[in-house]
CSV table of C-alpha atoms (C1' of nucleotides) in Angstrom, one decimal:
chain,number,residue,atom,x,y,z
J,1,UNK,CA,-71.9,67.2,-31.4
J,2,UNK,CA,-70.6,68.3,-28.3
J,3,UNK,CA,-68.9,71.0,-25.9
J,4,UNK,CA,-68.0,70.7,-22.7
J,5,UNK,CA,-70.8,71.3,-21.0
J,6,UNK,CA,-71.8,68.9,-22.9
J,7,UNK,CA,-69.6,66.3,-22.1
J,8,UNK,CA,-69.6,67.2,-18.2
J,9,UNK,CA,-73.1,66.8,-18.8
J,10,UNK,CA,-73.0,62.7,-19.4
J,11,UNK,CA,-69.3,63.5,-17.3
J,12,UNK,CA,-71.7,63.8,-14.2
J,13,UNK,CA,-74.8,60.9,-15.4
J,14,UNK,CA,-71.7,58.3,-15.7
J,15,UNK,CA,-70.4,59.3,-12.3
J,16,UNK,CA,-74.4,59.0,-11.2
J,17,UNK,CA,-74.9,55.3,-12.8
J,18,UNK,CA,-71.6,54.1,-13.8
J,19,UNK,CA,-68.8,54.4,-10.9
J,20,UNK,CA,-69.1,51.5,-8.7
J,21,UNK,CA,-70.4,48.9,-11.1
J,22,UNK,CA,-68.1,46.1,-12.5
J,23,UNK,CA,-68.4,45.3,-16.6
J,24,UNK,CA,-69.1,41.8,-17.1
J,25,UNK,CA,-68.6,41.8,-20.5
J,26,UNK,CA,-68.2,43.9,-23.8
J,27,UNK,CA,-69.6,44.1,-27.7
J,28,UNK,CA,-68.1,45.5,-30.4
J,29,UNK,CA,-70.5,46.1,-33.1
J,30,UNK,CA,-68.4,48.6,-34.8
J,31,UNK,CA,-64.4,48.4,-35.2
J,32,UNK,CA,-64.1,51.5,-36.1
J,33,UNK,CA,-65.6,53.0,-33.0
J,34,UNK,CA,-62.2,51.5,-31.0
J,35,UNK,CA,-59.3,53.6,-34.1
J,36,UNK,CA,-58.1,55.0,-31.2
J,37,UNK,CA,-57.2,52.0,-29.1
J,38,UNK,CA,-53.8,50.8,-31.4
J,39,UNK,CA,-54.1,47.0,-30.3
J,40,UNK,CA,-57.6,46.1,-31.5
J,41,UNK,CA,-61.5,45.7,-30.3
J,42,UNK,CA,-60.0,41.8,-29.0
J,43,UNK,CA,-57.7,43.4,-26.8
J,44,UNK,CA,-60.0,46.3,-26.1
J,45,UNK,CA,-62.7,43.2,-24.4
J,46,UNK,CA,-60.4,41.4,-22.7
J,47,UNK,CA,-58.7,43.7,-20.7
J,48,UNK,CA,-62.2,45.3,-19.9
J,49,UNK,CA,-63.9,42.7,-18.5
J,50,UNK,CA,-64.0,42.3,-14.7
J,51,UNK,CA,-62.4,45.8,-14.8
J,52,UNK,CA,-64.4,47.9,-12.0
J,53,UNK,CA,-65.2,51.9,-12.5
J,54,UNK,CA,-64.1,54.0,-10.1
J,55,UNK,CA,-64.3,57.5,-10.9
J,56,UNK,CA,-65.8,59.3,-14.2
J,57,UNK,CA,-63.5,62.1,-14.8
J,58,UNK,CA,-62.7,65.0,-17.7
J,59,UNK,CA,-60.8,67.2,-18.9
J,60,UNK,CA,-62.3,69.9,-21.9
J,61,UNK,CA,-64.4,67.0,-24.5
J,62,UNK,CA,-62.6,64.2,-23.2
J,63,UNK,CA,-63.8,61.9,-20.7
J,64,UNK,CA,-62.4,58.9,-19.0
J,65,UNK,CA,-63.9,56.2,-16.7
J,66,UNK,CA,-61.1,55.2,-14.6
J,67,UNK,CA,-60.6,51.6,-13.7
J,68,UNK,CA,-59.8,49.4,-11.0
J,69,UNK,CA,-58.3,45.9,-11.0
J,70,UNK,CA,-56.0,46.8,-8.0
J,71,UNK,CA,-53.1,46.7,-10.2
J,72,UNK,CA,-53.3,49.0,-13.0
J,73,UNK,CA,-54.4,52.9,-12.9
J,74,UNK,CA,-56.1,52.5,-16.3
J,75,UNK,CA,-58.9,54.1,-17.8
J,76,UNK,CA,-61.4,53.6,-20.9
J,77,UNK,CA,-61.1,57.3,-22.7
J,78,UNK,CA,-63.9,58.7,-24.5
J,79,UNK,CA,-64.6,61.3,-27.6
J,80,UNK,CA,-67.7,61.9,-28.4
J,81,UNK,CA,-66.7,63.6,-31.6
J,82,UNK,CA,-69.8,65.5,-33.1
J,83,UNK,CA,-72.6,62.4,-32.3
J,84,UNK,CA,-71.3,60.3,-29.7
J,85,UNK,CA,-73.4,59.5,-27.0
J,86,UNK,CA,-72.6,57.4,-23.6
J,87,UNK,CA,-76.4,55.9,-22.6
J,88,UNK,CA,-77.8,53.6,-20.1
J,89,UNK,CA,-80.0,51.6,-20.9
J,90,UNK,CA,-81.9,48.5,-18.8
J,91,UNK,CA,-80.1,45.0,-20.4
J,92,UNK,CA,-83.6,43.8,-22.1
J,93,UNK,CA,-83.7,47.7,-23.9
J,94,UNK,CA,-84.3,47.5,-27.7
J,95,UNK,CA,-80.8,48.3,-29.9
J,96,UNK,CA,-80.2,52.1,-30.9
J,97,UNK,CA,-79.3,52.5,-34.3
J,98,UNK,CA,-76.3,53.7,-34.4
J,99,UNK,CA,-74.9,51.3,-31.1
J,100,UNK,CA,-71.3,50.6,-32.0
J,101,UNK,CA,-70.0,49.5,-28.1
J,102,UNK,CA,-71.9,48.3,-25.3
J,103,UNK,CA,-70.3,47.4,-21.7
J,104,UNK,CA,-72.6,45.2,-19.9
J,105,UNK,CA,-72.8,45.2,-16.2
J,106,UNK,CA,-73.3,43.8,-13.1
J,107,UNK,CA,-76.1,45.2,-12.4
J,108,UNK,CA,-78.3,44.0,-15.3
J,109,UNK,CA,-77.7,47.4,-16.7
J,110,UNK,CA,-75.5,48.4,-20.4
J,111,UNK,CA,-73.4,51.8,-20.6
J,112,UNK,CA,-73.7,51.6,-24.7
J,113,UNK,CA,-72.1,54.3,-26.9
J,114,UNK,CA,-73.8,55.4,-29.7
J,115,UNK,CA,-72.5,57.7,-32.4
J,116,UNK,CA,-73.3,58.4,-36.1
J,117,UNK,CA,-71.3,59.6,-37.6
J,118,UNK,CA,-68.4,57.8,-35.8
J,119,UNK,CA,-66.1,61.0,-35.4
J,120,UNK,CA,-65.8,60.1,-32.2
J,121,UNK,CA,-64.7,56.8,-30.1
J,122,UNK,CA,-62.9,54.6,-27.0
J,123,UNK,CA,-59.4,53.9,-25.9
J,124,UNK,CA,-58.3,51.9,-23.7
J,125,UNK,CA,-55.7,54.3,-21.7
J,126,UNK,CA,-52.3,52.9,-19.6
J,127,UNK,CA,-51.7,54.8,-16.4
J,128,UNK,CA,-54.6,56.8,-17.3
J,129,UNK,CA,-56.8,56.8,-14.5
J,130,UNK,CA,-55.3,59.9,-13.2
J,131,UNK,CA,-54.8,62.2,-16.8
J,132,UNK,CA,-54.6,59.8,-19.5
J,133,UNK,CA,-51.1,60.1,-21.4
J,134,UNK,CA,-52.5,60.6,-24.9
J,135,UNK,CA,-54.3,63.9,-24.0
J,136,UNK,CA,-51.8,65.8,-21.8
J,137,UNK,CA,-51.6,68.0,-24.9
J,138,UNK,CA,-54.9,68.9,-24.2
J,139,UNK,CA,-54.9,72.2,-21.8
J,140,UNK,CA,-57.2,73.1,-18.6
J,141,UNK,CA,-60.2,73.8,-19.5
J,142,UNK,CA,-63.2,77.4,-17.8
J,143,UNK,CA,-64.5,75.1,-15.7
J,144,UNK,CA,-61.5,73.4,-13.9
J,145,UNK,CA,-60.3,74.9,-10.3
J,146,UNK,CA,-56.4,75.2,-11.6
J,147,UNK,CA,-57.6,76.8,-14.8
J,148,UNK,CA,-55.9,80.0,-14.7
J,149,UNK,CA,-57.0,82.8,-16.2
J,150,UNK,CA,-53.7,85.2,-16.2
J,151,UNK,CA,-51.9,81.6,-18.0
J,152,UNK,CA,-54.0,81.9,-20.7
J,153,UNK,CA,-54.6,85.0,-21.5
J,154,UNK,CA,-50.8,85.4,-21.4
J,155,UNK,CA,-50.2,82.9,-23.9
J,156,UNK,CA,-53.4,84.6,-26.5
J,157,UNK,CA,-51.1,88.0,-26.2
J,158,UNK,CA,-47.9,85.2,-27.5
J,159,UNK,CA,-50.1,84.1,-30.3
J,160,UNK,CA,-50.7,86.2,-33.8
J,161,UNK,CA,-53.8,84.8,-34.8
J,162,UNK,CA,-57.5,85.5,-35.0
J,163,UNK,CA,-59.5,85.5,-31.7
J,164,UNK,CA,-62.5,82.6,-32.4
J,165,UNK,CA,-58.7,81.0,-33.9
J,166,UNK,CA,-57.3,80.9,-30.6
J,167,UNK,CA,-60.6,80.0,-28.4
J,168,UNK,CA,-60.6,76.5,-30.4
J,169,UNK,CA,-57.3,75.5,-30.2
J,170,UNK,CA,-57.2,72.8,-27.6
J,171,UNK,CA,-54.2,73.3,-26.6
J,172,UNK,CA,-54.9,76.8,-25.1
J,173,UNK,CA,-57.7,76.6,-24.1
J,174,UNK,CA,-59.6,73.6,-24.0
J,175,UNK,CA,-63.9,72.4,-24.3
J,176,UNK,CA,-64.4,75.5,-26.5
J,177,UNK,CA,-66.0,74.4,-30.1
J,178,UNK,CA,-68.4,76.5,-32.6
J,179,UNK,CA,-71.3,77.2,-30.2
J,180,UNK,CA,-70.3,78.8,-27.4
J,181,UNK,CA,-67.2,80.4,-29.2
J,182,UNK,CA,-69.5,82.6,-31.0
J,183,UNK,CA,-71.5,83.2,-27.7
J,184,UNK,CA,-68.6,84.5,-25.9
J,185,UNK,CA,-67.2,86.7,-28.2
J,186,UNK,CA,-70.3,87.9,-29.3
J,187,UNK,CA,-71.1,89.1,-25.2
J,188,UNK,CA,-67.8,89.9,-24.9
J,189,UNK,CA,-68.2,92.4,-28.8
J,190,UNK,CA,-66.0,91.1,-30.2
J,191,UNK,CA,-65.4,90.3,-33.9
J,192,UNK,CA,-63.6,86.2,-34.3
J,193,UNK,CA,-60.8,88.0,-36.8
J,194,UNK,CA,-59.5,89.7,-34.3
J,195,UNK,CA,-56.6,89.7,-33.7
J,196,UNK,CA,-55.1,87.6,-30.7
J,197,UNK,CA,-51.6,90.5,-30.3
J,198,UNK,CA,-53.4,94.1,-30.2
J,199,UNK,CA,-56.1,92.6,-27.8
J,200,UNK,CA,-56.2,95.1,-24.7
J,201,UNK,CA,-56.1,93.1,-21.4
J,202,UNK,CA,-59.2,93.9,-20.5
J,203,UNK,CA,-60.9,92.4,-23.7
J,204,UNK,CA,-59.3,89.5,-22.9
J,205,UNK,CA,-60.3,89.5,-19.2
J,206,UNK,CA,-64.0,90.4,-20.8
J,207,UNK,CA,-63.4,87.1,-22.8
J,208,UNK,CA,-62.9,84.6,-20.7
J,209,UNK,CA,-65.3,85.6,-18.0
J,210,UNK,CA,-67.8,84.9,-20.2
J,211,UNK,CA,-66.6,81.9,-22.3
J,212,UNK,CA,-66.7,80.4,-18.7
J,213,UNK,CA,-70.8,82.4,-18.1
J,214,UNK,CA,-71.8,81.1,-20.8
J,215,UNK,CA,-71.1,77.5,-20.4
J,216,UNK,CA,-71.6,77.5,-17.2
J,217,UNK,CA,-75.2,78.7,-17.6
J,218,UNK,CA,-75.1,76.1,-20.6
J,219,UNK,CA,-74.4,73.1,-18.3
J,220,UNK,CA,-76.9,74.6,-15.8
J,221,UNK,CA,-79.2,74.4,-18.7
J,222,UNK,CA,-78.4,70.6,-19.6
J,223,UNK,CA,-76.2,71.7,-22.6
J,224,UNK,CA,-77.5,72.5,-25.9
J,225,UNK,CA,-79.3,70.5,-27.9
J,226,UNK,CA,-80.6,71.2,-31.6
J,227,UNK,CA,-81.8,67.7,-32.6
J,228,UNK,CA,-81.7,63.7,-31.1
J,229,UNK,CA,-77.8,63.9,-31.3
J,230,UNK,CA,-76.6,65.1,-27.9
J,231,UNK,CA,-78.7,63.6,-25.2
J,232,UNK,CA,-77.5,63.2,-21.8
J,233,UNK,CA,-76.4,59.5,-20.4
J,234,UNK,CA,-80.8,58.7,-19.8
J,235,UNK,CA,-81.7,60.1,-23.7
J,236,UNK,CA,-82.6,63.5,-22.7
J,237,UNK,CA,-82.2,66.9,-24.7
J,238,UNK,CA,-80.7,69.9,-23.1
J,239,UNK,CA,-82.2,73.1,-23.5
J,240,UNK,CA,-79.5,76.1,-23.8
J,241,UNK,CA,-80.5,76.0,-27.7
J,242,UNK,CA,-83.1,78.9,-26.4
J,243,UNK,CA,-80.7,81.3,-24.9
J,244,UNK,CA,-78.4,81.3,-27.4
J,245,UNK,CA,-77.4,84.4,-28.4
J,246,UNK,CA,-75.6,84.8,-31.7
J,247,UNK,CA,-75.3,81.5,-32.7
J,248,UNK,CA,-77.9,80.0,-35.0
J,249,UNK,CA,-79.0,82.6,-35.5
J,250,UNK,CA,-79.0,84.2,-39.3
J,251,UNK,CA,-81.2,86.7,-39.3
J,252,UNK,CA,-82.6,86.8,-36.7
J,253,UNK,CA,-82.1,90.4,-34.4
J,254,UNK,CA,-79.4,90.7,-32.5
J,255,UNK,CA,-80.9,90.6,-28.5
J,256,UNK,CA,-78.7,93.5,-28.0
J,257,UNK,CA,-79.2,96.1,-30.7
J,258,UNK,CA,-81.9,94.7,-33.2
J,259,UNK,CA,-79.8,94.2,-36.5
J,260,UNK,CA,-80.2,91.3,-37.9
J,261,UNK,CA,-76.9,88.1,-36.8
J,262,UNK,CA,-75.1,87.5,-40.4
J,263,UNK,CA,-73.6,84.0,-41.1
J,264,UNK,CA,-69.7,83.7,-42.3
J,265,UNK,CA,-67.6,81.4,-43.6
J,266,UNK,CA,-65.1,80.8,-41.4
J,267,UNK,CA,-62.9,77.9,-41.0
J,268,UNK,CA,-64.8,75.5,-43.0
J,269,UNK,CA,-67.9,75.8,-41.0
J,270,UNK,CA,-70.2,78.9,-40.0
J,271,UNK,CA,-69.1,82.1,-37.6
J,272,UNK,CA,-72.4,84.0,-36.4
J,273,UNK,CA,-72.0,87.9,-35.2
J,274,UNK,CA,-73.7,90.9,-34.4
J,275,UNK,CA,-72.3,93.3,-37.5
J,276,UNK,CA,-73.0,96.6,-35.3
J,277,UNK,CA,-72.0,95.0,-31.6
J,278,UNK,CA,-69.0,93.1,-33.3
J,279,UNK,CA,-67.7,95.1,-35.7
J,280,UNK,CA,-64.8,93.4,-38.2
J,281,UNK,CA,-61.0,94.3,-37.6
J,282,UNK,CA,-60.9,96.7,-40.7
J,283,UNK,CA,-56.9,96.3,-40.7
J,284,UNK,CA,-55.9,93.7,-39.4
J,285,UNK,CA,-54.2,95.2,-36.1
J,286,UNK,CA,-57.4,95.3,-33.3
Y,1,DA,C1',-45.5,79.6,-35.6
Y,2,DT,C1',-49.4,79.9,-38.5
Y,3,DG,C1',-53.3,77.9,-41.6
Y,4,DA,C1',-54.6,76.1,-45.2
Y,5,DA,C1',-56.4,71.4,-46.8
Y,6,DT,C1',-57.2,67.5,-45.8
Y,7,DA,C1',-59.0,62.5,-43.7
Y,8,DC,C1',-62.2,60.1,-40.9
Y,9,DC,C1',-68.2,59.3,-41.6
Y,10,DT,C1',-73.4,59.8,-41.6
Y,11,DG,C1',-77.7,61.5,-42.3
Y,12,DA,C1',-81.0,65.4,-42.8
Y,13,DG,C1',-82.4,68.9,-45.9
Y,14,DA,C1',-83.1,72.1,-50.0
Y,15,DG,C1',-83.5,72.3,-54.6
Y,16,DC,C1',-84.1,69.9,-59.1
S,1,DT,C1',-89.4,59.8,-56.7
S,2,DG,C1',-84.6,60.1,-56.6
S,3,DC,C1',-80.0,62.1,-57.7
S,4,DT,C1',-77.1,65.8,-56.0
S,5,DC,C1',-74.9,69.7,-53.3
S,6,DT,C1',-75.0,71.2,-48.5
S,7,DC,C1',-74.4,71.8,-44.3
S,8,DA,C1',-73.6,69.4,-38.9
S,9,DG,C1',-71.5,70.1,-31.8
S,10,DG,C1',-64.6,67.8,-33.4
S,11,DT,C1',-59.4,66.4,-33.8
S,12,DA,C1',-55.2,64.8,-35.7
S,13,DT,C1',-51.9,64.9,-39.7
S,14,DT,C1',-49.8,66.9,-43.2
S,15,DC,C1',-47.7,69.7,-46.4
S,16,DA,C1',-46.4,75.0,-47.9
DNA sequence: ATGAATACCTGAGAGC
DNA sequence: TGCTCTCAGGTATTCA
């Protein structure tokens, strides 16, 4: 499901509702959601009891809750995968269908990790309050104040690959997934197969600007929801699906030129382009 | 270095 | 109705 704007919406919800709360108990209903917590579910439960949440942070599509017990700077590291949700609920509200892990809080509410497909998960990150060591390979994202567009342009041009493949590589720039990659490429009039080595500097600058813009706009709309799989911590959908120009628009007219948007299979998923605004490179060079 | 394939999962919808 | 097939916002690992 979620890309950077959706994860940031969730992070803000957690900042508002769980920072300052203490975890009183943990229920693990689905151990596979703790696959990445190598010491296992019992350890996860034992180590969270009585810990206080002091911050909600994010890099790219990862988010984490910094914990304070005056001894460790640990964190609960979370990735939502394709279908993960973090929901804040009153304790007496009925359990949702795909509830996997419940954190009971000291204000009578619960933080519930729900995940239909179990691609996401939670783990305790030792000493991970500032930046979990598990995710140091994840590059800064375009909404990070320390994101370096010039450095990104340099590393992009050192690559020899398709530009969409590079956008989706979380070690080059993080937070971009299939939706916002297609939207930013459409805004930049770039075909996904354009070779990174041969992009003009102004094309890269345009691309970085559009990636930043589209994710900022999506964030302001609460993210993109196609169905009930992406919601904020209060269970509400985002509205950016109404503003999509290319993604999911197969057969509909390009908002710029009216040519029907086409869908191609690419990287075991779909890519949406305007065949007129985003011509396919002919020889793989440009 | 690059990228293809695979693994990890559930469920909705289409077509028969 | 049920069966099979395809598709879906992602990441990590292994192998060519």
